[in-house]
Coordinates of C-alpha atoms and ligand atoms in Angstrom, one line a residue:
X1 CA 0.0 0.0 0.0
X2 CA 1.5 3.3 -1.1
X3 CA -0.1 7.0 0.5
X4 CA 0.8 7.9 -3.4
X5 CA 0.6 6.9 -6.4
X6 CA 1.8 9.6 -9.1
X7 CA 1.2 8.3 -13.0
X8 CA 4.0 10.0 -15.0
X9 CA 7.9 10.4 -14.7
X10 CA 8.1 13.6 -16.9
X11 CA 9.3 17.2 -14.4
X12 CA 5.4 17.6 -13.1
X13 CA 5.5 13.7 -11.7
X14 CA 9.1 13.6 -10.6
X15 CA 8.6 17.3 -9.3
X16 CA 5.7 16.0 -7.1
X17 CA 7.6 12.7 -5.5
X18 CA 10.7 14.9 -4.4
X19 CA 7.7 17.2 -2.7
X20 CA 5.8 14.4 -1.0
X21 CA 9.3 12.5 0.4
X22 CA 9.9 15.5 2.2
X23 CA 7.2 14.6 3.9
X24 CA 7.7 10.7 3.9
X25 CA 5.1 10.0 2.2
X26 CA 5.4 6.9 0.6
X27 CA 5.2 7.2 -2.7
X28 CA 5.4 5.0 -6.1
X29 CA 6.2 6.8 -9.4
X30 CA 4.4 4.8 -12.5
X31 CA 5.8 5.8 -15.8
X32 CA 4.4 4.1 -19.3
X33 CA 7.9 4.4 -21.4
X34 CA 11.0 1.9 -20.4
X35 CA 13.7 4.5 -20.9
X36 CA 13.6 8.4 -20.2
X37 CA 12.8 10.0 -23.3
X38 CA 15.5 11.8 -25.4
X39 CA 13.1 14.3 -26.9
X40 CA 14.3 17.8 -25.9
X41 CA 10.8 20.0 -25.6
X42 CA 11.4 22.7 -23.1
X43 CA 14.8 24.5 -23.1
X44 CA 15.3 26.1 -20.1
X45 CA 13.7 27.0 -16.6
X46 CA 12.2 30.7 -15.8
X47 CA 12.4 33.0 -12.6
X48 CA 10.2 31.4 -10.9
X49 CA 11.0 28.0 -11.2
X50 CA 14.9 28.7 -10.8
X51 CA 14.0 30.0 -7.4
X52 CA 11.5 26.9 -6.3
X53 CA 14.9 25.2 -7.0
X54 CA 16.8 27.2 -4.8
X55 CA 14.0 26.7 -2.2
X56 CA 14.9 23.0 -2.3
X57 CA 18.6 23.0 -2.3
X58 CA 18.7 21.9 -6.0
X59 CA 20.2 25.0 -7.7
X60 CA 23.5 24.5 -7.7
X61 CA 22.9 21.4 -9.7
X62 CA 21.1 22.6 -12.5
X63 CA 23.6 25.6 -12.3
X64 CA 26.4 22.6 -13.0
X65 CA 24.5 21.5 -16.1
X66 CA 22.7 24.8 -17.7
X67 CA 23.9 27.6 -19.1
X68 CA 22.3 31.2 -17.7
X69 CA 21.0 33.8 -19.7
X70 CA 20.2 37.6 -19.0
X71 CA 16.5 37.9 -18.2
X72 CA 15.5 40.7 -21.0
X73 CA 12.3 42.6 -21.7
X74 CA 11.5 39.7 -23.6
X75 CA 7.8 39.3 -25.3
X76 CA 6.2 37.4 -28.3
X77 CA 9.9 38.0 -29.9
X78 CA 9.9 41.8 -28.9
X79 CA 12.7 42.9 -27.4
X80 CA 13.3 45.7 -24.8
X81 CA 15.9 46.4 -22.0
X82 CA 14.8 44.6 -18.7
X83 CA 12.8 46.8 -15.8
X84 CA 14.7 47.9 -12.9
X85 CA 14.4 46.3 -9.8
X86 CA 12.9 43.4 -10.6
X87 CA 11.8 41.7 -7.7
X88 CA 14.0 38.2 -7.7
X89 CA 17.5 37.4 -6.7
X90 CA 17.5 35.1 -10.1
X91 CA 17.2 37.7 -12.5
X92 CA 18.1 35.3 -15.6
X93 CA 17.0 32.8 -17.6
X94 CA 18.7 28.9 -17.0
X95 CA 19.2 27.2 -20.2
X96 CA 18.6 23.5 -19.9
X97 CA 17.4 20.8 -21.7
X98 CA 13.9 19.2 -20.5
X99 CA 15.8 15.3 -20.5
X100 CA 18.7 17.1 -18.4
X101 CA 15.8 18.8 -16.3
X102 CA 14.0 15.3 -16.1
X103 CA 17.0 13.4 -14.8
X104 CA 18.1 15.8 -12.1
X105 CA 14.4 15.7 -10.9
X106 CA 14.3 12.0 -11.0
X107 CA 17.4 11.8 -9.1
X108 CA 16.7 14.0 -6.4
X109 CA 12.9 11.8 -6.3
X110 CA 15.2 8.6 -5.5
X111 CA 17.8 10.2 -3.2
X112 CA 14.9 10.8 -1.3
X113 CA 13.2 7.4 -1.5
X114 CA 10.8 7.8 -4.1
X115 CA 9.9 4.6 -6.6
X116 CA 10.1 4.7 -10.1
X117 CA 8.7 1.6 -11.9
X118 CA 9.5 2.0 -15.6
X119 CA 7.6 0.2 -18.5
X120 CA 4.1 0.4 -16.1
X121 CA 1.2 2.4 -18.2
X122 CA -1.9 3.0 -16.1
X123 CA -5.0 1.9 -18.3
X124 CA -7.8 1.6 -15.2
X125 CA -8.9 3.3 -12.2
X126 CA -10.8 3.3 -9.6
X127 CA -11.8 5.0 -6.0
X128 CA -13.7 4.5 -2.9
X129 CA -13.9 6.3 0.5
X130 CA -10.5 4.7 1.6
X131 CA -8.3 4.8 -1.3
X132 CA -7.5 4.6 -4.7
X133 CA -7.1 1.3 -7.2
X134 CA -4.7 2.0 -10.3
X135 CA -4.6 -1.1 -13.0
X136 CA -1.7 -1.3 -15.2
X137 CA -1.5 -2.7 -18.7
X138 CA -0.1 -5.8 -18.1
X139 CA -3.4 -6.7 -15.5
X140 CA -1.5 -5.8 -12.0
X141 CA -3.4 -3.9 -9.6
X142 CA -1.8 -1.4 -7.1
X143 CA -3.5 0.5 -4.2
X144 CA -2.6 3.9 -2.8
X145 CA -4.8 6.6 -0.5
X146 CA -4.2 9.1 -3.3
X147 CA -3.1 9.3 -7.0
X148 CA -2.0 12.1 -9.2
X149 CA -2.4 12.4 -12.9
X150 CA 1.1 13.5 -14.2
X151 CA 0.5 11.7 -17.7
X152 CA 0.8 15.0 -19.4
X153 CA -1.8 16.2 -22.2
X154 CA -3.3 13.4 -23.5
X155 CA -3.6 12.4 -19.6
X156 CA -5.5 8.7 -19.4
X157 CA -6.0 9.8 -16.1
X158 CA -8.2 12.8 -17.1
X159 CA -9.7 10.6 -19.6
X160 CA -10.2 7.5 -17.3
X161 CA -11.7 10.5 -14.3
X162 CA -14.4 11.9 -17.4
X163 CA -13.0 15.3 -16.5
X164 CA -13.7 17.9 -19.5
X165 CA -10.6 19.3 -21.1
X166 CA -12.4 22.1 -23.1
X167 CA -10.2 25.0 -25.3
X168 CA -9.2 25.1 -29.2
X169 CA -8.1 21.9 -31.0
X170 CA -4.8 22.5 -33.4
X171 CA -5.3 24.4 -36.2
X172 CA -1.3 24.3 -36.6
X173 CA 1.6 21.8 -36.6
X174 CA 5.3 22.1 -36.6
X175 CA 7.9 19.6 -37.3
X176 CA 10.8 20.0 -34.2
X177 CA 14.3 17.8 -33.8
X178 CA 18.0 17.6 -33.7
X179 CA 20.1 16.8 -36.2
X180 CA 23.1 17.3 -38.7
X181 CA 23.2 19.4 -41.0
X182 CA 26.0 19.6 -44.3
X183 CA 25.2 23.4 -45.0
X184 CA 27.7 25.6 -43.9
X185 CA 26.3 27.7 -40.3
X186 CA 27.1 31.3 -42.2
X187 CA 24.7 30.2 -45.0
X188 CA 22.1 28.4 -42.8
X189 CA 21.8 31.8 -40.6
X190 CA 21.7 34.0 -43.1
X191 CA 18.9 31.6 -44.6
X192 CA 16.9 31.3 -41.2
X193 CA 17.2 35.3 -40.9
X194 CA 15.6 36.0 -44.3
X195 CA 12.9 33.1 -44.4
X196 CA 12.3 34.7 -40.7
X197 CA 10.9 37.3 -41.6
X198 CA 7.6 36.3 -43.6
X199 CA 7.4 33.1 -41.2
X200 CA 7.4 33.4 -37.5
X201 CA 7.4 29.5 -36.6
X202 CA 10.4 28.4 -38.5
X203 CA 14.3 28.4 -36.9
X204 CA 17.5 26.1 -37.0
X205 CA 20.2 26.8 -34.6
X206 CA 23.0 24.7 -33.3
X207 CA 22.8 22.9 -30.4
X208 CA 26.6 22.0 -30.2
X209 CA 28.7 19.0 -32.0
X210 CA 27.4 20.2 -35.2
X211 CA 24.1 19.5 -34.4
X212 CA 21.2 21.9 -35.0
X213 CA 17.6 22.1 -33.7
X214 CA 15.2 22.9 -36.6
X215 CA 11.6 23.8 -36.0
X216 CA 9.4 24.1 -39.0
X217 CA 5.6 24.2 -40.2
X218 CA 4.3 21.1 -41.3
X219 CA 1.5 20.1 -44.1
X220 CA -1.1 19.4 -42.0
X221 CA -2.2 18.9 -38.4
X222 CA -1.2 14.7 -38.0
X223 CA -4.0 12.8 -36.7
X224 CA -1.4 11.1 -34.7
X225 CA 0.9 13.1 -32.9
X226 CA 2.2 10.5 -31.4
X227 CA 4.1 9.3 -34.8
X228 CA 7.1 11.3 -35.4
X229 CA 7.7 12.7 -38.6
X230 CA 10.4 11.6 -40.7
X231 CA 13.5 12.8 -42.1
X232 CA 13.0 13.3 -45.7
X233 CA 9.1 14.8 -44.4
X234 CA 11.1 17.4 -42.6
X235 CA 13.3 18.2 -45.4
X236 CA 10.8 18.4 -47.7
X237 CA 9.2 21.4 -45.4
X238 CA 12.2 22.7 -45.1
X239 CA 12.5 23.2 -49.1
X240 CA 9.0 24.3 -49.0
X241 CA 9.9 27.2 -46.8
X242 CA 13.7 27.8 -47.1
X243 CA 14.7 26.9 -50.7
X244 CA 16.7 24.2 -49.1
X245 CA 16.8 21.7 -46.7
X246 CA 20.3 22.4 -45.5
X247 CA 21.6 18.8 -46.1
X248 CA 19.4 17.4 -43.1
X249 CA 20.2 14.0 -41.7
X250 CA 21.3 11.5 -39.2
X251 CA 18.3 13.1 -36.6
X252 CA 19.3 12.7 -32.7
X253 CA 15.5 12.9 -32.6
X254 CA 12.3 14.0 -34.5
X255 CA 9.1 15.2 -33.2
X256 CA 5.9 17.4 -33.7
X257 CA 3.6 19.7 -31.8
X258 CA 0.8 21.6 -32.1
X259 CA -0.9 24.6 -30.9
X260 CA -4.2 23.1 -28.8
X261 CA -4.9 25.3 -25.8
X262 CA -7.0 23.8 -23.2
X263 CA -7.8 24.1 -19.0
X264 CA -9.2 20.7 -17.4
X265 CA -12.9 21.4 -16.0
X266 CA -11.5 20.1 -12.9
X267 CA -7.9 19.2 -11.6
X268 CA -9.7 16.5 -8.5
X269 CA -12.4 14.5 -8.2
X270 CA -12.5 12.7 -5.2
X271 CA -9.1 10.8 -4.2
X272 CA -7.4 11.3 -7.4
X273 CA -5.6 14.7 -8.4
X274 CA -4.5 15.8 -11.4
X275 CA -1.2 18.5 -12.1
X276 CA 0.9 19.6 -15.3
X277 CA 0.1 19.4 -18.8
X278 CA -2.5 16.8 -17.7
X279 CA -4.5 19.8 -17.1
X280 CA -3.3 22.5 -19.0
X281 CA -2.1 22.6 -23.0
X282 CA -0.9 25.4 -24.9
X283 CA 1.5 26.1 -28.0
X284 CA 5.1 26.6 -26.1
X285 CA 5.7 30.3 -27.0
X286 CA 6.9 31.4 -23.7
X287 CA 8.3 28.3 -22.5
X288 CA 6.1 28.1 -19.8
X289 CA 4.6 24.6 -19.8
X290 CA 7.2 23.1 -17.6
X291 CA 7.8 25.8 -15.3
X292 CA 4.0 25.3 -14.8
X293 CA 3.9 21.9 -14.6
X294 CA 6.8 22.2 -11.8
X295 CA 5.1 24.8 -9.8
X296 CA 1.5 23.3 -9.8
X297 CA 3.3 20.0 -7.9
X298 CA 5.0 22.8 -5.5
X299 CA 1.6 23.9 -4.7
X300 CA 0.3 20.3 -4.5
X301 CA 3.0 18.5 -2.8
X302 CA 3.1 19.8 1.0
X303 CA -1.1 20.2 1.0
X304 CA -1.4 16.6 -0.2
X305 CA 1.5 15.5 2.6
X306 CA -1.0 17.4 5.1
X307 CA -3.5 15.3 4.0
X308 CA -1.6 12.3 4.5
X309 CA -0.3 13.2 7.9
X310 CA -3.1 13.8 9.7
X311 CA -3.2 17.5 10.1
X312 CA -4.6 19.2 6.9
X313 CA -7.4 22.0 7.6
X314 CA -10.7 21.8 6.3
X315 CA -10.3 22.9 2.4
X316 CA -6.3 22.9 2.2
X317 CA -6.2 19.8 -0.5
X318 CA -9.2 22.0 -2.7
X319 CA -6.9 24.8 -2.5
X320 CA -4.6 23.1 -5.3
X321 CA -7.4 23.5 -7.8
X322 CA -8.2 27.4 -6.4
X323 CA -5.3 29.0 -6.7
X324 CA -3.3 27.0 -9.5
X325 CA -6.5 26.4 -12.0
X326 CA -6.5 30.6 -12.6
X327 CA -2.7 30.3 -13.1
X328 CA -3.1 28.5 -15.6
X329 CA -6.1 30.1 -17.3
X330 CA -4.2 33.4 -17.5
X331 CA -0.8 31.5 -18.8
X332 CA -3.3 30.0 -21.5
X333 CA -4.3 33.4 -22.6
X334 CA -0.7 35.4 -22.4
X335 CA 0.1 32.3 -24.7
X336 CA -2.8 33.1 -27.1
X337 CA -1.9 37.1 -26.9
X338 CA 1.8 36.0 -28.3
X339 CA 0.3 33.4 -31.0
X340 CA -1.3 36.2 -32.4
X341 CA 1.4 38.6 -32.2
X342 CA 3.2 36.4 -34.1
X343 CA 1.2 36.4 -37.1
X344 CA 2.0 38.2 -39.8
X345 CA -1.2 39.3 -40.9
X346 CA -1.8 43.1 -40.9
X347 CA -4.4 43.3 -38.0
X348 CA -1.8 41.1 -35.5
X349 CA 1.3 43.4 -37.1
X350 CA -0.4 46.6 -36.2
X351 CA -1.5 45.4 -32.8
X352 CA 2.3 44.5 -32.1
X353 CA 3.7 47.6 -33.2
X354 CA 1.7 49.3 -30.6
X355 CA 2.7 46.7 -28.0
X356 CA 6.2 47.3 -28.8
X357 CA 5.5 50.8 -28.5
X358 CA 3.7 50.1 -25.0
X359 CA 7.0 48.5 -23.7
X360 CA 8.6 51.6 -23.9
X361 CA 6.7 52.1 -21.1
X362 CA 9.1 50.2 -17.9
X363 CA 6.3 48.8 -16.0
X364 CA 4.3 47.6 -18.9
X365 CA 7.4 45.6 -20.2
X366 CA 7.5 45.0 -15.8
X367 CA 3.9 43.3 -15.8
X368 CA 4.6 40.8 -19.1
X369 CA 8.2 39.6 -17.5
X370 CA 6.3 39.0 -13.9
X371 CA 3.6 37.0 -16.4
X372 CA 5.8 34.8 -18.5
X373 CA 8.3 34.3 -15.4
X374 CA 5.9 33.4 -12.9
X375 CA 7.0 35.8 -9.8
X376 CA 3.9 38.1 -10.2
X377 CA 1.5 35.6 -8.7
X378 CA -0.4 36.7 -6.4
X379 CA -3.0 34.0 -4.6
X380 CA -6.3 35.1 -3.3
X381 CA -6.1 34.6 0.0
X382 CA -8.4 37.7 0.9
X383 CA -7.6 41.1 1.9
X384 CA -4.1 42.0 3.8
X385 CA -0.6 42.9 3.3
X386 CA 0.8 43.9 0.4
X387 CA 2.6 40.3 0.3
X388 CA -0.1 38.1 1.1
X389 CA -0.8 35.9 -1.4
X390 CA 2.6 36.6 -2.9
X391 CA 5.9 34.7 -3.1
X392 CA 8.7 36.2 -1.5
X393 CA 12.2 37.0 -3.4
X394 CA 15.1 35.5 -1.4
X395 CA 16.6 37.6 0.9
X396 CA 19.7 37.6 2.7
X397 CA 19.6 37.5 6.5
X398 CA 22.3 38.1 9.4
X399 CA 22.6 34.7 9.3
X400 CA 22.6 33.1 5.4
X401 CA 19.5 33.1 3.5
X402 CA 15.7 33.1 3.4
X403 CA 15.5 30.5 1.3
X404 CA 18.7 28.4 2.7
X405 CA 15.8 28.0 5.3
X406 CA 12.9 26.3 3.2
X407 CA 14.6 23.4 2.2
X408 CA 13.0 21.1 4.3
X409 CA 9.6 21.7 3.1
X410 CA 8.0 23.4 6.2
X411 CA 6.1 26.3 7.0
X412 CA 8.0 29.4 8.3
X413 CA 8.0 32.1 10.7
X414 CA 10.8 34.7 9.5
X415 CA 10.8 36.9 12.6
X416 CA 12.6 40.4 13.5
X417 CA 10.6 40.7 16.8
X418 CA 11.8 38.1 18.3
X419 CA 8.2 38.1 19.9
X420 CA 6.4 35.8 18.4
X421 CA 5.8 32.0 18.4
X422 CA 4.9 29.6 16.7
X423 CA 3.9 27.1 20.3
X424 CA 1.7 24.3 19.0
X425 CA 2.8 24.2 15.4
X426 CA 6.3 23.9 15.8
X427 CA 6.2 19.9 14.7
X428 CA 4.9 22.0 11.3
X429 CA 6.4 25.5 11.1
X430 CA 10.3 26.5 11.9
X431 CA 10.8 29.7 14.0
X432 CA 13.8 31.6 13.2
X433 CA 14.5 34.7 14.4
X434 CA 16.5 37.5 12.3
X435 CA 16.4 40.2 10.2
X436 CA 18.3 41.2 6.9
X437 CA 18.7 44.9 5.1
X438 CA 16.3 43.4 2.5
X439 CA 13.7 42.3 5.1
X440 CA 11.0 45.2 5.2
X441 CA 7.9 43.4 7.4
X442 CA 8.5 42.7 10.9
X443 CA 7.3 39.3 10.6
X444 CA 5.8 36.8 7.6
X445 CA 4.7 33.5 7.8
X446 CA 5.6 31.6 4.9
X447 CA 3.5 28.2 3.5
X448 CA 5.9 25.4 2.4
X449 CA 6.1 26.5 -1.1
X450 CA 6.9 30.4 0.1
X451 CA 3.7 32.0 -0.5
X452 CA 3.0 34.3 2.4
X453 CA 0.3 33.8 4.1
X454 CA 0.8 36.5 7.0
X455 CA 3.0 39.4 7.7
X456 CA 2.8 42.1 10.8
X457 CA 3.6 42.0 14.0
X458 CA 0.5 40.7 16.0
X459 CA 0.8 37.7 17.7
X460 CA -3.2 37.2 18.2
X461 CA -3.1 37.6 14.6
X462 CA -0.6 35.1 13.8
X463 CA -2.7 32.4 15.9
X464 CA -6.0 33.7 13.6
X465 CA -3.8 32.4 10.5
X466 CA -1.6 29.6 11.4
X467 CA -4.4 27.1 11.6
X468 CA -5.9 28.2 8.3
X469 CA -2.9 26.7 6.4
X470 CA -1.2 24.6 9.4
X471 CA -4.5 22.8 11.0
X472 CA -5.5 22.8 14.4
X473 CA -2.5 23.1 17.6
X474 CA -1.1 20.5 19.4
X475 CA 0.4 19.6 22.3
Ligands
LIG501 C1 8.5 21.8 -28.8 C2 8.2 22.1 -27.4 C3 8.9 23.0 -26.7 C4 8.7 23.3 -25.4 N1 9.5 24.2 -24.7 C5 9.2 24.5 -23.5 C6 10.0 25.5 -22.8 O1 11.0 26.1 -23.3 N2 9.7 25.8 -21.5 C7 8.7 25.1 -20.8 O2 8.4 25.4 -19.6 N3 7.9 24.2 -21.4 C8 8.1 23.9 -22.7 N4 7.4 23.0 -23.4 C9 6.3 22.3 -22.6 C10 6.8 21.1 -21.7 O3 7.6 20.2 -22.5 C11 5.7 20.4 -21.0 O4 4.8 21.4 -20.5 C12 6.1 19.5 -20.0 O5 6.8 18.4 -20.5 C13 5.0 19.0 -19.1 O6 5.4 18.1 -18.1 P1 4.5 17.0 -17.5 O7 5.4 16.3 -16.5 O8 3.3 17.6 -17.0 O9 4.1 16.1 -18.7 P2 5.0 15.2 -19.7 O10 6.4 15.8 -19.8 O11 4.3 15.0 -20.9 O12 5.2 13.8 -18.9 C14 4.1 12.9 -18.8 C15 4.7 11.5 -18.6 O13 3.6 10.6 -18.3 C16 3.9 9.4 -19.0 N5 2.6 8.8 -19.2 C17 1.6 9.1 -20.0 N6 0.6 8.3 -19.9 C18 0.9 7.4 -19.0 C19 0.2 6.2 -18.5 N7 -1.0 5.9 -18.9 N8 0.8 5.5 -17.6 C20 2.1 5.8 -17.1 N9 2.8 6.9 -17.6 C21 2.2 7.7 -18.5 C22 4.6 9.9 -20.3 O14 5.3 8.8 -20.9 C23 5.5 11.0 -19.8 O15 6.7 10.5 -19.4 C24 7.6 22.6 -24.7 C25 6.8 21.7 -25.4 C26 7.1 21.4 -26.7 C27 6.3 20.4 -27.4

């Protein structure tokens, strides 16, 4: 018997385990395909994301294997210097691919004690008061008090659930991989550069070892996505579109995608939870579906290890769905704003020459970067402080760092008073008492995945919101 049982090894799965081992949650990773997948989708991590990392101990590692990029005033391929004072210690984007991204995940998931069965597809399910019954394709049954969906977005779990997945079907398709090309770079550039600027969705840089990653439209919208194109298909686009297909061949990897945008009616019913692109679709302009992905099970993990322990208040698991579902509604639609933008039809051109003139404008240019990077998001969690709702930037203390101190998964009381306490929930939240230049609240109370969810200086207060997100005191 496992407390969890999460379907899917890609970063939303293997995101989740690390999470719910914190806790010691028993937990038993089921992933369809035998060997990690060598497909590279998403090529680096945003602000957000880089800082959940550093929350966790894990930077440093994906510093070792990425490569970090100025974070610019970056939007729908506009370009404009970055805002001042942006509100991060990470200002910068960290190159790295997903499989890279995928491995380090899975790796911490293990260290930890997580399971990873390989070659197990989930194909039933089902779910009573006590606990959940997954059924695997070669007929073996395995229960658990919980399971997550983290199959990604054609999610058998949604399917198997009857949850809605409602949004726009493709209308476009693009043929992605890696491979060699015989061209020479100069000529392949200066080829991309021109046939760039009547066609948005085509590119072909290298990716090192002479190795390039090419993106371009394809024919048609595949009825099976699942069937990756071949070589001479994608050479054949490429002719259609650049005069030449560059000498394509000996692919690492070919792929396709599309540009469906869809939002799961629901992301529970019952015992079973769903997170990732299991719930949320959407053409990857932005690169945000990871990052996503990552950050829903961020949310999910500690409230679902509440659960399990015992000491979850009344509504904290329902929460997921509240604040996250919204999140990515408005990622959806910042996705559809830059689709469009991208076209080069004259109504979409005129409305992004007035964009680009609106990012002249610091704060405008402020608001998209705090969108696509994820550190503008502000939960509802009613009216308050400035930072309620808000994650908090990493700040350095008198004695190391804010988020040096999250590590461990636990709530937090960050406390310049030296009045407060946190008697009754100390098996839950840490006290630490100190103060740092950067530190402009007398006191916050940070949830496990660094939201705040109290500042001030009020001790009655405090009590009013520690059981809210900590359950009832003990002892
Ligand atoms: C071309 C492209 C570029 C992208 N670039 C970016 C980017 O730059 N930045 C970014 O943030 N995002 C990017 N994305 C999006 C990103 O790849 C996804 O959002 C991300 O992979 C979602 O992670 P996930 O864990 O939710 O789902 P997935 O990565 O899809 O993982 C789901 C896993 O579940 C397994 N599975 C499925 N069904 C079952 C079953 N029945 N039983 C057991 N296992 C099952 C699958 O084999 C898979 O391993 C890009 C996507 C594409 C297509």
């Amino acid at each position: 018997m496992f407390d969890v049982i999460i379907v899917g090894a890609g970063p939303t799965g293997l995101m989740l385990a690390g999470e719910l081992r914190l806790h010691d949650v028993r937990v038993l990773v089921l992933e369809k395909d035998a060997e990690p997948t060598v497909i590279v989708r998403s090529l680096g991590l945003h602000v957000r994301s880089i800082e959940v990392m550093d929350q966790r101990g894990l930077l440093e590692r994906f510093l070792a294997h990425g490569r970090t990029y100025p974070l610019g005033g970056h939007f729908a391929g506009i370009d404009k210097p970055r805002p001042d004072r942006l509100d991060t210690a990470h200002p910068y984007i960290l190159g790295i691919p997903q499989p890279v991204t995928d491995r380090l995940l899975a790796e911490r998931a293990t260290e930890l004690g997580a399971e990873i069965r390989r070659g197990c597809e989930l194909v039933g399910l089902s779910q009573d008061d006590h606990g959940v019954t997954a059924e695997l394709a070669d007929g073996t049954r395995l229960s658990s008090r919980y399971l997550v969906g983290c199959d990604g977005g054609r999610s058998t779990v949604r399917r198997l659930l009857g949850v809605g997945f409602p949004g726009e079907p493709a209308s476009n398709e693009w043929l992605v991989g890696e491979m060699e090309v015989t061209e020479d770079p100069a000529t392949v550039a200066a080829v991309v550069a021109e046939v760039r600027t009547t066609h948005r969705g085509f590119g072909a840089g290298p990716v090192g070892d002479g190795v390039y990653r090419v993106v371009v439209p394809a024919a048609a919208v595949a009825e099976d996505r699942t069937v990756p194109p071949t070589i001479e298909e994608l050479a054949q686009r490429l002719r259609v579109f650049a005069g030449t297909d560059f000498g394509v061949r000996s692919p690492r990897w070919l792929s396709r995608f599309g540009d469906a945008t869809r939002l799961a009616e629901r992301y529970r019913v019952g015992r079973v939870l769903m997170a990732g692109d299991a719930v949320h679709v959407h053409p990857p302009l932005g690169g945000q579906g990871l990052n996503l992905g990552v950050q829903d099970a961020f949310n999910l993990g500690w409230k679902l290890a509440a659960e399990i322990a015992g000491w979850a208040p009344e509504g904290l698991l329902d929460s997921y769905q509240a604040e996250r579902r919204p999140v990515a509604d408005d990622v959806l639609n910042i996705t559809r704003v830059q689709s469009e933008l991208m076209s080069l039809e004259p109504g979409p051109r005129a409305v992004r020459r007035l964009v680009a003139e609106l990012m002249d404008i610091e704060e405008v240019t402020r608001r998209l970067i705090e969108k696509i990077t994820a550190i503008g998001i502000r939960y509802d969690f009613g009216e308050g402080h400035e930072l309620l709702g808000r994650r908090m930037r990493d700040v350095v203390l008198k004695r190391g760092r804010l988020y040096e101190l999250m590590r461990g998964g636990r709530g937090l009381l960050l406390d310049r008073t030296g009045r407060l306490s946190v008697a009754g929930w100390a098996d839950r939240v840490d006290h630490v008492v100190d103060a740092g230049e950067d530190l402009d609240v007398p006191a916050v109370l940070l949830r496990p995945d660094g939201h705040v969810a109290w500042a001030g200086d009020d001790q009655q207060e405090l009590l009013g919101a520690l059981p809210r997100w900590f359950g009832a005191a003990t002892g």
